[in-house]
Short mmCIF file of C-alpha atoms and ligand atoms in Angstrom, two decimals:
data_model
loop_
_atom_site.label_atom_id
_atom_site.label_comp_id
_atom_site.label_asym_id
_atom_site.label_seq_id
_atom_site.Cartn_x
_atom_site.Cartn_y
_atom_site.Cartn_z
CA UNK A 1 -35.25 -3.94 13.51
CA UNK A 2 -34.24 -1.14 15.52
CA UNK A 3 -30.76 0.21 14.73
CA UNK A 4 -29.74 2.67 17.73
CA UNK A 5 -25.91 2.53 17.68
CA UNK A 6 -23.28 0.73 15.31
CA UNK A 7 -23.07 -2.57 16.91
CA UNK A 8 -26.65 -2.71 15.70
CA UNK A 9 -25.99 -2.61 12.44
CA UNK A 10 -23.64 -6.22 13.35
CA UNK A 11 -26.49 -7.95 14.04
CA UNK A 12 -28.45 -7.17 11.11
CA UNK A 13 -25.56 -7.65 8.24
CA UNK A 14 -25.46 -11.37 10.80
CA UNK A 15 -29.21 -11.90 9.26
CA UNK A 16 -28.03 -10.68 6.04
CA UNK A 17 -24.95 -11.51 5.07
CA UNK A 18 -23.71 -15.21 3.34
CA UNK A 19 -22.48 -16.46 6.50
CA UNK A 20 -18.84 -17.09 5.10
CA UNK A 21 -19.09 -13.11 3.74
CA UNK A 22 -20.16 -12.34 7.56
CA UNK A 23 -17.56 -14.33 9.36
CA UNK A 24 -15.00 -13.40 7.10
CA UNK A 25 -15.19 -9.78 8.37
CA UNK A 26 -16.11 -10.40 11.69
CA UNK A 27 -13.10 -13.10 13.07
CA UNK A 28 -9.82 -12.37 13.57
CA UNK A 29 -6.66 -14.80 12.66
CA UNK A 30 -6.24 -18.02 15.51
CA UNK A 31 -7.87 -17.53 18.60
CA UNK A 32 -8.69 -14.84 18.17
CA UNK A 33 -7.98 -12.64 21.41
CA UNK A 34 -5.92 -10.12 20.24
CA UNK A 35 -9.35 -9.57 18.03
CA UNK A 36 -11.17 -8.99 21.80
CA UNK A 37 -8.06 -7.25 23.21
CA UNK A 38 -8.31 -4.19 20.32
CA UNK A 39 -12.82 -3.79 21.82
CA UNK A 40 -12.36 -4.76 25.09
CA UNK A 41 -8.37 -3.45 26.03
CA UNK A 42 -10.18 0.41 24.00
CA UNK A 43 -13.73 0.60 26.46
CA UNK A 44 -11.78 -0.49 29.72
CA UNK A 45 -10.45 3.04 29.23
CA UNK A 46 -12.02 5.46 31.90
CA UNK A 47 -12.94 8.87 30.11
CA UNK A 48 -12.84 11.96 32.72
CA UNK A 49 -15.97 14.12 32.93
CA UNK A 50 -15.57 17.68 33.78
CA UNK A 51 -18.21 19.68 33.73
CA UNK A 52 -19.48 23.52 33.66
CA UNK A 53 -16.57 25.37 31.00
CA UNK A 54 -19.60 26.22 28.52
CA UNK A 55 -18.94 23.51 25.63
CA UNK A 56 -21.79 25.63 22.78
CA UNK A 57 -19.29 25.69 20.36
CA UNK A 58 -18.00 21.47 19.83
CA UNK A 59 -16.47 21.23 16.48
CA UNK A 60 -15.06 17.69 15.70
CA UNK A 61 -13.45 19.41 12.68
CA UNK A 62 -9.27 18.28 11.48
CA UNK A 63 -7.34 19.17 9.16
CA UNK A 64 -5.44 15.67 8.00
CA UNK A 65 -2.68 15.43 4.92
CA UNK A 66 -4.44 19.41 3.08
CA UNK A 67 -7.70 17.69 3.58
CA UNK A 68 -10.92 19.06 5.72
CA UNK A 69 -12.14 15.79 7.02
CA UNK A 70 -15.55 16.64 8.93
CA UNK A 71 -14.75 13.96 12.16
CA UNK A 72 -11.35 12.48 13.36
CA UNK A 73 -11.94 9.46 10.96
CA UNK A 74 -11.32 7.70 7.82
CA UNK A 75 -11.97 4.19 5.83
CA UNK A 76 -9.64 1.60 6.52
CA UNK A 77 -9.43 -0.42 4.12
CA UNK A 78 -11.09 -3.89 3.50
CA UNK A 79 -10.82 -6.40 1.00
CA UNK A 80 -14.18 -7.49 -0.82
CA UNK A 81 -16.52 -4.76 0.20
CA UNK A 82 -18.93 -5.28 -2.94
CA UNK A 83 -19.21 -9.07 -1.69
CA UNK A 84 -21.32 -6.91 1.23
CA UNK A 85 -23.34 -4.92 -0.97
CA UNK A 86 -23.93 -4.27 -4.34
CA UNK A 87 -20.63 -2.60 -5.93
CA UNK A 88 -19.56 -1.84 -2.49
CA UNK A 89 -16.89 0.25 -3.23
CA UNK A 90 -18.98 2.69 -4.97
CA UNK A 91 -21.81 2.77 -1.76
CA UNK A 92 -19.50 2.38 0.85
CA UNK A 93 -16.87 5.88 -0.38
CA UNK A 94 -20.06 7.98 -1.45
CA UNK A 95 -21.55 8.00 1.91
CA UNK A 96 -17.44 8.50 2.93
CA UNK A 97 -18.39 11.60 0.64
CA UNK A 98 -20.80 12.33 1.67
CA UNK A 99 -19.71 12.71 5.53
CA UNK A 100 -17.07 14.34 4.83
CA UNK A 101 -14.13 12.16 5.19
CA UNK A 102 -12.06 10.40 3.14
CA UNK A 103 -12.80 6.94 1.73
CA UNK A 104 -9.74 4.13 1.26
CA UNK A 105 -9.83 1.60 -1.50
CA UNK A 106 -7.94 -1.47 -0.64
CA UNK A 107 -5.91 -3.43 -2.93
CA UNK A 108 -7.77 -6.48 -3.93
CA UNK A 109 -11.56 -4.93 -4.09
CA UNK A 110 -13.66 -5.93 -5.92
CA UNK A 111 -15.09 -2.50 -7.54
CA UNK A 112 -11.65 -1.11 -9.63
CA UNK A 113 -10.38 1.92 -8.47
CA UNK A 114 -11.36 3.83 -12.29
CA UNK A 115 -15.12 2.43 -11.28
CA UNK A 116 -14.30 4.62 -7.27
CA UNK A 117 -12.36 7.61 -8.07
CA UNK A 118 -14.93 9.45 -10.83
CA UNK A 119 -17.77 8.80 -8.48
CA UNK A 120 -17.23 11.11 -5.71
CA UNK A 121 -16.27 14.47 -5.31
CA UNK A 122 -13.52 14.21 -3.02
CA UNK A 123 -10.12 12.41 -3.67
CA UNK A 124 -9.62 8.90 -2.69
CA UNK A 125 -6.88 7.14 -0.55
CA UNK A 126 -5.81 3.59 -2.46
CA UNK A 127 -4.25 0.98 -0.07
CA UNK A 128 -0.98 -1.49 -1.54
CA UNK A 129 -0.12 -4.55 -0.78
CA UNK A 130 3.44 -5.26 -1.77
CA UNK A 131 3.32 -7.78 -3.23
CA UNK A 132 5.67 -10.05 -5.11
CA UNK A 133 4.65 -9.35 -9.08
CA UNK A 134 5.96 -5.40 -8.60
CA UNK A 135 4.47 -4.73 -12.27
CA UNK A 136 1.01 -5.41 -10.00
CA UNK A 137 2.33 -2.66 -7.44
CA UNK A 138 3.41 -0.25 -9.97
CA UNK A 139 0.77 0.25 -12.23
CA UNK A 140 -1.37 0.38 -9.40
CA UNK A 141 0.02 3.27 -8.19
CA UNK A 142 0.45 4.40 -11.86
CA UNK A 143 -3.62 3.99 -12.23
CA UNK A 144 -4.00 5.36 -9.14
CA UNK A 145 -2.49 8.50 -9.07
CA UNK A 146 -4.51 8.56 -12.63
CA UNK A 147 -7.52 8.98 -10.85
CA UNK A 148 -6.74 11.86 -8.76
CA UNK A 149 -6.18 9.04 -5.30
CA UNK A 150 -4.29 12.13 -2.74
CA UNK A 151 -2.46 10.11 -0.14
CA UNK A 152 -1.24 6.13 -0.74
CA UNK A 153 -1.83 3.97 2.51
CA UNK A 154 0.20 1.55 2.23
CA UNK A 155 0.02 -1.85 4.14
CA UNK A 156 2.97 -4.03 6.30
CA UNK A 157 1.58 -6.06 8.18
CA UNK A 158 1.13 -8.67 5.80
CA UNK A 159 4.36 -10.60 4.62
CA UNK A 160 2.28 -12.85 5.46
CA UNK A 161 -0.93 -13.62 5.70
CA UNK A 162 -1.87 -15.07 8.89
CA UNK A 163 -4.91 -18.36 9.70
CA UNK A 164 -8.68 -17.28 10.38
CA UNK A 165 -9.55 -20.86 11.37
CA UNK A 166 -13.10 -19.35 11.36
CA UNK A 167 -12.15 -18.75 7.85
CA UNK A 168 -12.10 -22.55 7.76
CA UNK A 169 -14.01 -23.67 9.30
CA UNK A 170 -17.39 -21.30 7.43
CA UNK A 171 -15.54 -22.19 4.17
CA UNK A 172 -14.30 -18.97 3.00
CA UNK A 173 -10.66 -19.92 2.97
CA UNK A 174 -9.28 -24.19 1.89
CA UNK A 175 -9.50 -25.27 -1.04
CA UNK A 176 -10.84 -23.37 -4.59
CA UNK A 177 -13.10 -26.03 -4.91
CA UNK A 178 -15.10 -25.60 -1.87
CA UNK A 179 -15.28 -22.05 -2.08
CA UNK A 180 -16.88 -22.69 -5.05
CA UNK A 181 -19.59 -25.07 -4.06
CA UNK A 182 -20.11 -22.34 -1.40
CA UNK A 183 -20.30 -19.72 -4.19
CA UNK A 184 -22.44 -21.57 -6.33
CA UNK A 185 -24.94 -22.28 -3.16
CA UNK A 186 -25.46 -18.82 -2.81
CA UNK A 187 -28.39 -17.26 -3.59
CA UNK A 188 -27.97 -13.58 -3.22
CA UNK A 189 -27.81 -12.51 -6.65
CA UNK A 190 -27.53 -8.75 -5.68
CA UNK A 191 -23.28 -9.93 -5.17
CA UNK A 192 -23.15 -13.45 -6.25
CA UNK A 193 -23.21 -12.15 -10.20
CA UNK A 194 -20.73 -8.95 -9.74
CA UNK A 195 -18.22 -11.57 -8.46
CA UNK A 196 -17.55 -13.95 -11.28
CA UNK A 197 -18.89 -17.43 -9.62
CA UNK A 198 -21.32 -19.96 -11.11
CA UNK A 199 -18.05 -20.41 -13.42
CA UNK A 200 -18.20 -16.29 -15.15
CA UNK A 201 -15.71 -15.10 -14.87
CA UNK A 202 -15.40 -11.08 -14.31
CA UNK A 203 -14.35 -8.04 -13.98
CA UNK A 204 -12.49 -8.15 -10.84
CA UNK A 205 -11.15 -5.32 -9.41
CA UNK A 206 -7.69 -4.20 -9.52
CA UNK A 207 -5.95 -6.78 -10.72
CA UNK A 208 -8.76 -7.42 -13.71
CA UNK A 209 -8.06 -4.19 -14.75
CA UNK A 210 -3.69 -5.56 -14.48
CA UNK A 211 -4.31 -9.31 -16.03
CA UNK A 212 -6.66 -6.77 -18.90
CA UNK A 213 -8.96 -9.23 -18.47
CA UNK A 214 -12.56 -10.81 -16.62
CA UNK A 215 -10.95 -13.64 -14.13
CA UNK A 216 -13.29 -15.62 -11.62
CA UNK A 217 -13.11 -15.35 -7.93
CA UNK A 218 -10.94 -18.28 -7.03
CA UNK A 219 -8.73 -17.54 -10.09
CA UNK A 220 -8.50 -14.23 -8.20
CA UNK A 221 -8.34 -15.51 -4.47
CA UNK A 222 -5.14 -17.94 -6.57
CA UNK A 223 -3.32 -15.11 -7.48
CA UNK A 224 -2.98 -12.98 -4.56
CA UNK A 225 -2.69 -16.17 -2.16
CA UNK A 226 0.55 -16.25 -4.36
CA UNK A 227 1.52 -13.49 -4.08
CA UNK A 228 1.70 -11.91 -0.81
CA UNK A 229 5.48 -11.14 -0.58
CA UNK A 230 7.60 -12.38 2.98
CA UNK A 231 10.70 -10.61 1.46
CA UNK A 232 9.21 -6.44 2.41
CA UNK A 233 12.31 -4.54 4.09
CA UNK A 234 12.38 -0.45 3.95
CA UNK A 235 13.63 -0.11 0.76
CA UNK A 236 10.46 -0.68 -0.71
CA UNK A 237 9.71 2.29 0.24
CA UNK A 238 12.32 3.86 -1.90
CA UNK A 239 10.73 2.01 -4.39
CA UNK A 240 7.67 3.37 -4.23
CA UNK A 241 8.26 6.58 -3.51
CA UNK A 242 9.67 6.41 -7.10
CA UNK A 243 5.86 6.37 -8.21
CA UNK A 244 4.00 8.68 -5.63
CA UNK A 245 5.52 11.34 -4.48
CA UNK A 246 1.47 12.60 -3.11
CA UNK A 247 1.41 11.74 0.69
CA UNK A 248 2.06 7.94 2.26
CA UNK A 249 1.11 6.05 5.50
CA UNK A 250 2.59 3.16 6.99
CA UNK A 251 -0.12 1.48 7.51
CA UNK A 252 0.26 -1.78 11.08
CA UNK A 253 2.72 -0.28 13.36
CA UNK A 254 2.18 -1.21 16.50
CA UNK A 255 5.88 -0.60 18.13
CA UNK A 256 7.21 2.85 19.09
CA UNK A 257 11.39 1.35 16.66
CA UNK A 258 8.80 0.99 14.01
CA UNK A 259 7.34 4.12 14.07
CA UNK A 260 10.53 5.51 14.25
CA UNK A 261 11.80 3.88 11.40
CA UNK A 262 8.82 5.19 9.82
CA UNK A 263 9.51 8.28 10.60
CA UNK A 264 13.15 7.69 9.20
CA UNK A 265 11.95 6.87 5.86
CA UNK A 266 10.27 10.25 5.01
CA UNK A 267 6.97 8.61 5.82
CA UNK A 268 3.66 10.74 6.71
CA UNK A 269 1.81 9.48 8.80
CA UNK A 270 1.63 6.00 10.39
CA UNK A 271 -1.65 3.84 11.10
CA UNK A 272 -1.13 2.33 14.58
CA UNK A 273 -3.08 -1.28 14.34
CA UNK A 274 -2.44 -5.03 13.99
CA UNK A 275 -5.19 -5.22 10.80
CA UNK A 276 -7.71 -5.60 12.64
CA UNK A 277 -6.90 -8.79 15.16
CA UNK A 278 -6.68 -10.25 11.50
CA UNK A 279 -3.33 -10.65 11.58
CA UNK A 280 -0.61 -12.08 14.22
CA UNK A 281 -3.40 -13.10 16.84
CA UNK A 282 -1.32 -12.22 20.95
CA UNK A 283 0.28 -9.06 19.60
CA UNK A 284 -0.77 -5.68 21.74
CA UNK A 285 -4.04 -3.96 21.07
CA UNK A 286 -3.76 -1.11 19.21
CA UNK A 287 -4.97 0.87 22.09
CA UNK A 288 -2.00 -0.71 24.31
CA UNK A 289 0.24 0.60 22.03
CA UNK A 290 -0.40 3.56 21.30
CA UNK A 291 0.88 5.12 23.84
CA UNK A 292 5.08 4.56 23.41
CA UNK A 293 4.76 5.19 20.23
CA UNK A 294 3.02 8.60 20.26
CA UNK A 295 6.05 9.56 22.87
CA UNK A 296 8.05 8.10 20.15
CA UNK A 297 6.90 10.20 17.22
CA UNK A 298 3.55 12.50 17.65
CA UNK A 299 4.53 15.63 16.10
CA UNK A 300 7.25 13.95 13.60
CA UNK A 301 4.09 12.23 11.56
CA UNK A 302 0.50 12.13 11.25
CA UNK A 303 -0.21 9.02 13.88
CA UNK A 304 -4.23 7.71 12.69
CA UNK A 305 -5.19 4.27 14.47
CA UNK A 306 -7.72 1.95 14.29
CA UNK A 307 -8.87 -1.99 15.64
CA UNK A 308 -11.60 -2.77 18.34
CA UNK A 309 -12.98 1.45 16.97
CA UNK A 310 -16.89 0.38 17.57
CA UNK A 311 -18.19 4.05 18.84
CA UNK A 312 -17.46 7.14 18.98
CA UNK A 313 -15.91 7.20 22.37
CA UNK A 314 -13.63 5.29 20.96
CA UNK A 315 -12.30 7.30 18.81
CA UNK A 316 -12.28 9.91 21.50
CA UNK A 317 -10.30 7.91 23.41
CA UNK A 318 -7.91 7.04 20.23
CA UNK A 319 -6.97 10.44 19.88
CA UNK A 320 -7.09 11.61 24.40
CA UNK A 321 -4.24 8.02 23.75
CA UNK A 322 -2.03 9.90 21.30
CA UNK A 323 -4.23 9.62 17.75
CA UNK A 324 -4.36 12.71 15.51
CA UNK A 325 -7.00 10.25 13.23
CA UNK A 326 -8.88 7.02 13.19
CA UNK A 327 -10.05 4.20 11.22
CA UNK A 328 -12.83 2.14 10.80
CA UNK A 329 -13.42 -1.51 9.94
CA UNK A 330 -15.51 -4.00 10.92
CA UNK A 331 -17.92 -0.75 12.15
CA UNK A 332 -19.01 0.37 8.54
CA UNK A 333 -18.41 -3.20 6.66
CA UNK A 334 -21.28 -4.14 9.29
CA UNK A 335 -23.33 -1.28 8.36
CA UNK A 336 -22.68 -1.97 4.22
CA UNK A 337 -23.72 -5.14 4.69
CA UNK A 338 -26.83 -4.67 6.65
CA UNK A 339 -27.73 -0.82 4.87
CA UNK A 340 -25.57 -0.81 1.50
CA UNK A 341 -25.48 3.30 1.41
CA UNK A 342 -27.49 4.80 3.74
CA UNK A 343 -26.50 2.13 6.43
CA UNK A 344 -22.15 3.49 6.26
CA UNK A 345 -23.74 6.78 6.18
CA UNK A 346 -26.59 6.34 9.31
CA UNK A 347 -23.14 4.80 11.31
CA UNK A 348 -21.05 7.85 10.61
CA UNK A 349 -24.13 10.42 11.88
CA UNK A 350 -24.24 7.74 15.02
CA UNK A 351 -20.28 8.32 15.42
CA UNK A 352 -20.31 11.80 15.72
CA UNK A 353 -23.32 12.38 17.67
CA UNK A 354 -21.61 9.78 20.54
CA UNK A 355 -18.15 12.05 19.85
CA UNK A 356 -20.52 15.62 20.72
CA UNK A 357 -21.24 13.77 23.89
CA UNK A 358 -18.28 12.47 25.07
CA UNK A 359 -16.38 15.76 23.94
CA UNK A 360 -18.62 17.89 25.77
CA UNK A 361 -18.28 15.71 28.97
CA UNK A 362 -15.26 15.25 28.88
CA UNK A 363 -14.66 19.48 29.06
CA UNK A 364 -12.73 19.37 25.18
CA UNK A 365 -14.41 21.87 22.08
CA UNK A 366 -12.37 20.83 19.31
CA UNK A 367 -10.47 18.07 18.42
CA UNK A 368 -7.16 19.29 19.48
CA UNK A 369 -8.06 20.28 22.19
CA UNK A 370 -8.03 17.14 23.58
CA UNK A 371 -5.36 14.76 25.01
CA UNK A 372 -4.00 12.32 28.21
CA UNK A 373 -6.47 14.81 30.34
CA UNK A 374 -9.18 13.05 29.41
CA UNK A 375 -8.61 9.87 30.18
CA UNK A 376 -9.16 8.91 34.20
CA UNK A 377 -4.77 7.78 35.30
CA UNK A 378 -6.52 4.48 36.63
CA UNK A 379 -2.66 3.53 37.77
CA UNK A 380 -2.96 6.65 40.16
CA UNK A 381 -7.02 5.18 41.61
C1 FNR B 401 -9.92 -6.02 6.64
N1 FNR B 401 -8.52 -4.93 6.66
C2 FNR B 401 -7.50 -4.24 5.60
N2 FNR B 401 -6.75 -4.46 5.15
C3 FNR B 401 -5.55 -3.26 4.01
O1 FNR B 401 -4.64 -3.20 4.94
N3 FNR B 401 -6.54 -3.74 3.04
C4 FNR B 401 -7.05 -5.00 3.60
O2 FNR B 401 -7.32 -5.42 1.69
C5 FNR B 401 -7.52 -4.86 4.60
N4 FNR B 401 -9.09 -5.50 3.83
C6 FNR B 401 -10.28 -6.20 4.81
C7 FNR B 401 -10.75 -7.32 5.85
C8 FNR B 401 -11.83 -6.74 6.18
C9 FNR B 401 -13.38 -7.68 6.49
C10 FNR B 401 -11.64 -6.60 7.49
C11 FNR B 401 -12.62 -6.01 8.68
C12 FNR B 401 -10.44 -6.04 7.76
C13 FNR B 401 -7.76 -4.42 7.96
C14 FNR B 401 -8.49 -2.98 7.56
O3 FNR B 401 -8.14 -1.95 6.71
C15 FNR B 401 -8.18 -2.51 9.79
O4 FNR B 401 -6.98 -2.85 9.95
C16 FNR B 401 -9.75 -3.00 10.94
O5 FNR B 401 -10.39 -3.74 9.95
C17 FNR B 401 -9.15 -2.60 12.09
O6 FNR B 401 -9.63 -2.93 12.55
P1 FNR B 401 -11.59 -2.90 12.77
O7 FNR B 401 -11.81 -1.68 13.29
O8 FNR B 401 -12.14 -3.72 11.93
O9 FNR B 401 -11.08 -3.84 14.21
#
């Protein structure tokens, strides 16, 4: 099929990826209202067309945490990428590396830190969840540091997992024996035998490394679901600081008061995010939450934003609303599932071209030129 936009990868992934994995990425929590609003609120923001200002020296590069990025974009942490393509984390990381942007490895990756970090030339970012097993957290931080990871993305909006009804219908969540039944029927050898199904334990990412043994997918999921920790508080940030002295980004901020606390507790950045509509349904879209957060902390801390970004125009919109950079989630998962590393590379090219057109026609030559002036204030029309 013809791939013109990154959205086409969604259709391609739907054909190629096993249904329960496609819906795991595509779906959100509860009635999926926030998931839908993330996309519609962003696309409803009108860009302000300006012309005749010589845009021949366009530049999409930025600097972030001492790193040079070819565009203001990083890959968001996404768990289980190795189930969307064989050794999927490595494929996505290589694509990001080739295109000059950071890749963030999820805590719950299929490939461990030690496999992905050496596969790329630029430093990897690492995402950490707070888990009851603090020994795991400490071990993961030490391993991330030893592997040369540059930035820590500390995700704080998962003290308890939101219910994903779509996953219950597809068999992705529910009794383990149901998951095992579905996995045993799997006909996709490129991912199936990598993740310890058919009763055969396999090396499953950072958890296997920590446990020092191979485990099966059901043990992995069992370990994880018992381990989310509702006791998480700002004190955990201080604890993490004992083991991590590099840049730290707090992911899952949706309120200006929490953004101010992140500044107070010495974070280097925040990700304005509702986890792609996968946690508390009914909360604000990131696009609607971002302006008041930017008013509260812009300049004091780096602001990243994600949730609902599906093309380069959306990146420009988020920057105009106050973000310094964006994270891409589903957009790259679909591309990875549909076409592996080459798909993710192409997705970056598509985004970059779209950004360039949006910058040219809003008359913004560089990223730091993009302000709310790039948007039409619809309330005044
Ligand atoms: C995620 N996300 C996520 N976040 C995180 O901090 N750790 C993780 O392991 C995961 N895993 C994960 C799996 C899948 C399949 C998806 C789709 C998302 C959330 C992710 O980092 C990001 O916040 C959202 O994906 C952004 O929303 P969009 O762009 O996907 O709409």
